[in-house]
C-alpha positions as a Markdown table, in Angstrom:
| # | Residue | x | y | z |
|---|---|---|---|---|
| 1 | Unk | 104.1 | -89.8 | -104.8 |
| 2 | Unk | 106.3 | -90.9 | -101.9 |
| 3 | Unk | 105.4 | -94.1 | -99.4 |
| 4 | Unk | 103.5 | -93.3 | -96.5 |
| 5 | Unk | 106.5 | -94.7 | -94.2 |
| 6 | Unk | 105.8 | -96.5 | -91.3 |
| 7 | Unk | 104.6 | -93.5 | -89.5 |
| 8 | Unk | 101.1 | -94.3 | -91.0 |
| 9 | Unk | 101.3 | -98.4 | -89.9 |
| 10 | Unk | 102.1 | -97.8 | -86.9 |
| 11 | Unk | 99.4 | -95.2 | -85.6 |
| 12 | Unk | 96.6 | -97.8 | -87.4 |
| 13 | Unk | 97.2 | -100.3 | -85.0 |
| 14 | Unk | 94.6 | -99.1 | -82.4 |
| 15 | Unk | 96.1 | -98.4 | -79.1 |
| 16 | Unk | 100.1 | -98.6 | -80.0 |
| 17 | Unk | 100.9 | -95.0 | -79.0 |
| 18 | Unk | 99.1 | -95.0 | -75.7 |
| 19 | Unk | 101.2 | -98.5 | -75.1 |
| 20 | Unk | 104.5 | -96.7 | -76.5 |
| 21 | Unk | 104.3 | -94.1 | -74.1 |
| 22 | Unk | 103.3 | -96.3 | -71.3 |
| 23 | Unk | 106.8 | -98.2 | -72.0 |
| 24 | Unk | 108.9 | -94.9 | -72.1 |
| 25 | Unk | 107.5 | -93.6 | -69.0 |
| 26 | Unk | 108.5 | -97.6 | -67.5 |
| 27 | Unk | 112.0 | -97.2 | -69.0 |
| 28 | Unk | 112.9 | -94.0 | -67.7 |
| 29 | Unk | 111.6 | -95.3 | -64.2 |
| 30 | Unk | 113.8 | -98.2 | -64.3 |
| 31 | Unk | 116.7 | -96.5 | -65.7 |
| 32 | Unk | 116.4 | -92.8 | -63.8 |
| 33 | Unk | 113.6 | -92.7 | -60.9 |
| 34 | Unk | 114.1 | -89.2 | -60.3 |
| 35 | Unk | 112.9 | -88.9 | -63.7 |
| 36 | Unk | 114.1 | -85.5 | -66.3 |
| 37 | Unk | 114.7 | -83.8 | -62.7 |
| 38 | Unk | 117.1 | -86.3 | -62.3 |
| 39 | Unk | 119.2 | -86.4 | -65.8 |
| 40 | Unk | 119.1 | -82.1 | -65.5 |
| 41 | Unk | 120.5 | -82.8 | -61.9 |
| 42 | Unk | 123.5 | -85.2 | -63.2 |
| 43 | Unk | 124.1 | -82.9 | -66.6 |
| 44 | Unk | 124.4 | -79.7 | -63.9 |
| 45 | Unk | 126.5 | -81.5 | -61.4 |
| 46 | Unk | 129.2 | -82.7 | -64.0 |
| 47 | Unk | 129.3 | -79.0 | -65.5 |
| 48 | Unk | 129.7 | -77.5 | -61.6 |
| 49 | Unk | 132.8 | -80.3 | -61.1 |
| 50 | Unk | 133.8 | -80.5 | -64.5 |
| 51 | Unk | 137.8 | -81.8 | -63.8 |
| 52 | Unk | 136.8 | -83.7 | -60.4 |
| 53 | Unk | 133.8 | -84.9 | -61.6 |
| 54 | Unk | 133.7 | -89.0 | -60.1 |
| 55 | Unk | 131.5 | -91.3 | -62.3 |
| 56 | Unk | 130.2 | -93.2 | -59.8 |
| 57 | Unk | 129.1 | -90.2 | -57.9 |
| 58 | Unk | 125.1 | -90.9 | -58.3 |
| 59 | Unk | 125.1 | -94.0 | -57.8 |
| 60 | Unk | 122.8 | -96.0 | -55.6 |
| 61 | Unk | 124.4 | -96.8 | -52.0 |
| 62 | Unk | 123.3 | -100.3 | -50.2 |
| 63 | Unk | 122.3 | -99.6 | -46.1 |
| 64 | Unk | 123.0 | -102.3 | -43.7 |
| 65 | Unk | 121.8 | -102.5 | -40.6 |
| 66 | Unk | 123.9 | -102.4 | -37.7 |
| 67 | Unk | 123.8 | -105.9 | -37.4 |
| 68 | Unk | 124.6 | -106.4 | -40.9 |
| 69 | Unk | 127.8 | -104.7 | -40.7 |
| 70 | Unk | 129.7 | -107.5 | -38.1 |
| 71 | Unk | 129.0 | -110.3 | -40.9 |
C-alpha cells in the first residue's frame, strides 16, 4: 500500500481548511480587489490590444488634491 501523503495530515488538524481558505480569499484581495472579475478583465483586455498592449495599463493611479498639485 502507498502513504497516505500529506493530504490526510493536513485535513486532521481541525480547522486548517476553513483557515486556508480564509488566507486565499485575503491574498487575492491584497493582490487583485476586483477579485476573478478582475484577472478575466486584464486576460480580455491584453487579447483585445494584443501588439499595443501597455503593462502598466491597470495600474493603480495616486489623486491629489488641487492643492497637492502646486507642491
Amino acid at each position: 500500500m502507498v502513504g497516505q501523503g500529506a493530504g490526510s495530515s493536513i485535513t486532521s488538524i481541525p480547522g486548517i481548511d476553513t483557515a486556508l481558505f480564509a488566507l486565499v480569499i485575503v491574498i487575492m484581495i491584497i493582490y487583485e480587489p476586483r477579485g476573478i472579475y478582475g484577472i478575466w478583465i486584464k486576460i480580455r483586455t491584453w487579447f483585445q490590444m494584443f501588439p499595443l498592449y501597455r503593462k502598466g495599463l491597470f495600474r493603480r493611479s495616486k489623486t491629489y488634491l488641487k492643492t497637492e498639485r502646486m507642491r
